[in-house]
Amino acid sequence: MPKLVFVLPDGTETGVDARTGDSVMITATQNGLDGVVAECGGNLSCATCHVWVRDDFLDAVGPPGEMEDDMMDLATSDRRTGSRLSCQIIVSEELDGLTVEIPREQP
Ligand code: FES
């Protein structure tokens, strides 16, 4: 079972077990982590699940899709190299140890 690490807005790191096939967003919300709001429930229409993927996992996670990229352009205030919408990152064994930072504010 892959483990994900979330860096909360206050800098605290929390490791949680994740199920393959779930999204990173679902993993965060099911574990009650603050900061991943996910207003649209994973339908790629809110951008309130924005996270920053740590550099060492950028290749494994891959780039955002076109619609995700457009959504972040429109709605994400602090976009960075590792910006992704966590509902669009699907957990796999290859992502064991994936570390993402949760922004202090969601759009
Ligand atoms: Fe709305 Fe990800 S939960 S875009």
Coordinates of C-alpha atoms and ligand atoms in Angstrom, one line a residue:
M1 CA 0.0 0.0 0.0
P2 CA 1.6 3.3 -1.1
K3 CA 2.1 6.0 1.5
L4 CA 1.6 9.7 0.6
V5 CA 3.0 12.6 2.6
F6 CA 1.1 15.8 2.9
V7 CA 2.8 19.0 4.0
L8 CA 0.0 21.0 5.7
P9 CA -0.2 24.8 5.4
D10 CA 1.4 25.1 8.9
G11 CA 4.4 23.0 7.7
T12 CA 3.5 19.9 9.5
E13 CA 4.1 16.7 7.5
T14 CA 1.5 13.9 7.7
G15 CA 2.0 10.4 6.2
V16 CA -1.1 8.5 5.2
D17 CA -1.7 5.1 3.6
A18 CA -3.4 5.4 0.2
R19 CA -5.3 3.0 -1.9
T20 CA -4.1 2.5 -5.5
G21 CA -6.7 3.8 -7.9
D22 CA -7.9 6.6 -5.5
S23 CA -7.0 10.1 -6.2
V24 CA -4.7 12.1 -4.1
M25 CA -7.6 14.4 -3.3
I26 CA -9.8 11.5 -2.0
T27 CA -6.9 10.3 0.1
A28 CA -6.5 13.8 1.7
T29 CA -10.2 14.3 2.3
Q30 CA -10.8 10.8 3.7
N31 CA -8.0 11.4 6.1
G32 CA -9.5 14.7 7.2
L33 CA -6.5 16.8 6.1
D34 CA -7.1 20.6 6.2
G35 CA -6.7 22.6 3.1
V36 CA -7.9 20.3 0.4
V37 CA -11.4 21.6 0.0
A38 CA -12.5 19.8 -3.2
E39 CA -15.7 21.6 -3.7
C40 CA -16.6 19.9 -6.9
G41 CA -15.9 16.4 -5.6
G42 CA -13.3 15.7 -8.3
N43 CA -15.1 16.8 -11.4
L44 CA -12.3 19.2 -12.5
S45 CA -14.4 22.3 -12.1
C46 CA -13.3 24.1 -8.9
A47 CA -9.5 24.0 -8.5
T48 CA -9.9 23.9 -4.7
C49 CA -7.9 20.7 -4.5
H50 CA -4.7 22.5 -5.6
V51 CA -1.4 21.1 -4.3
W52 CA 2.3 21.5 -5.1
V53 CA 4.1 18.2 -6.0
R54 CA 7.6 18.1 -4.6
D55 CA 10.3 18.3 -7.3
D56 CA 11.5 14.7 -6.9
F57 CA 8.1 13.3 -7.9
L58 CA 7.4 15.6 -10.8
D59 CA 8.4 13.0 -13.4
A60 CA 6.5 10.2 -11.7
V61 CA 3.3 12.3 -11.5
G62 CA 3.7 13.8 -14.9
P63 CA 2.3 17.0 -16.3
P64 CA -1.3 18.2 -15.9
G65 CA -3.8 17.4 -18.6
E66 CA -5.0 20.2 -20.9
M67 CA -8.3 20.9 -19.0
E68 CA -6.5 20.7 -15.7
D69 CA -3.9 23.1 -17.0
D70 CA -6.6 25.6 -18.1
M71 CA -8.4 25.3 -14.8
M72 CA -5.2 26.1 -12.9
D73 CA -4.5 29.1 -15.1
L74 CA -8.0 30.5 -14.4
A75 CA -8.4 29.7 -10.8
T76 CA -5.1 29.1 -9.0
S77 CA -3.6 32.1 -7.4
D78 CA -0.1 30.7 -6.5
R79 CA 0.7 28.5 -9.4
R80 CA 4.2 26.9 -9.3
T81 CA 6.2 24.3 -11.3
G82 CA 4.7 21.4 -9.2
S83 CA 1.1 22.7 -9.2
R84 CA -1.5 20.0 -9.8
L85 CA -5.1 19.5 -9.0
S86 CA -5.0 16.6 -6.6
C87 CA -8.2 15.1 -7.9
Q88 CA -6.4 14.4 -11.1
I89 CA -3.4 12.5 -9.6
I90 CA -4.3 8.8 -9.3
V91 CA -2.4 6.8 -6.7
S92 CA -0.2 4.0 -7.9
E93 CA 2.5 1.9 -6.4
E94 CA 5.0 4.0 -8.3
L95 CA 3.9 7.0 -6.3
D96 CA 4.8 5.5 -2.9
G97 CA 6.3 8.3 -0.9
L98 CA 4.8 11.1 -3.0
T99 CA 5.0 14.3 -1.1
V100 CA 2.7 17.2 -1.9
E101 CA 2.3 20.6 -0.2
I102 CA -1.1 22.0 0.5
P103 CA -1.4 25.7 -0.1
R104 CA -2.5 28.0 2.7
E105 CA -5.5 29.2 0.7
Q106 CA -7.5 27.6 -2.1
P107 CA -9.2 29.7 -4.8
Ligands
FES1 FE1 -12.6 20.2 -7.9 FE2 -10.3 18.9 -8.1 S1 -11.9 18.7 -6.6 S2 -11.1 20.4 -9.4

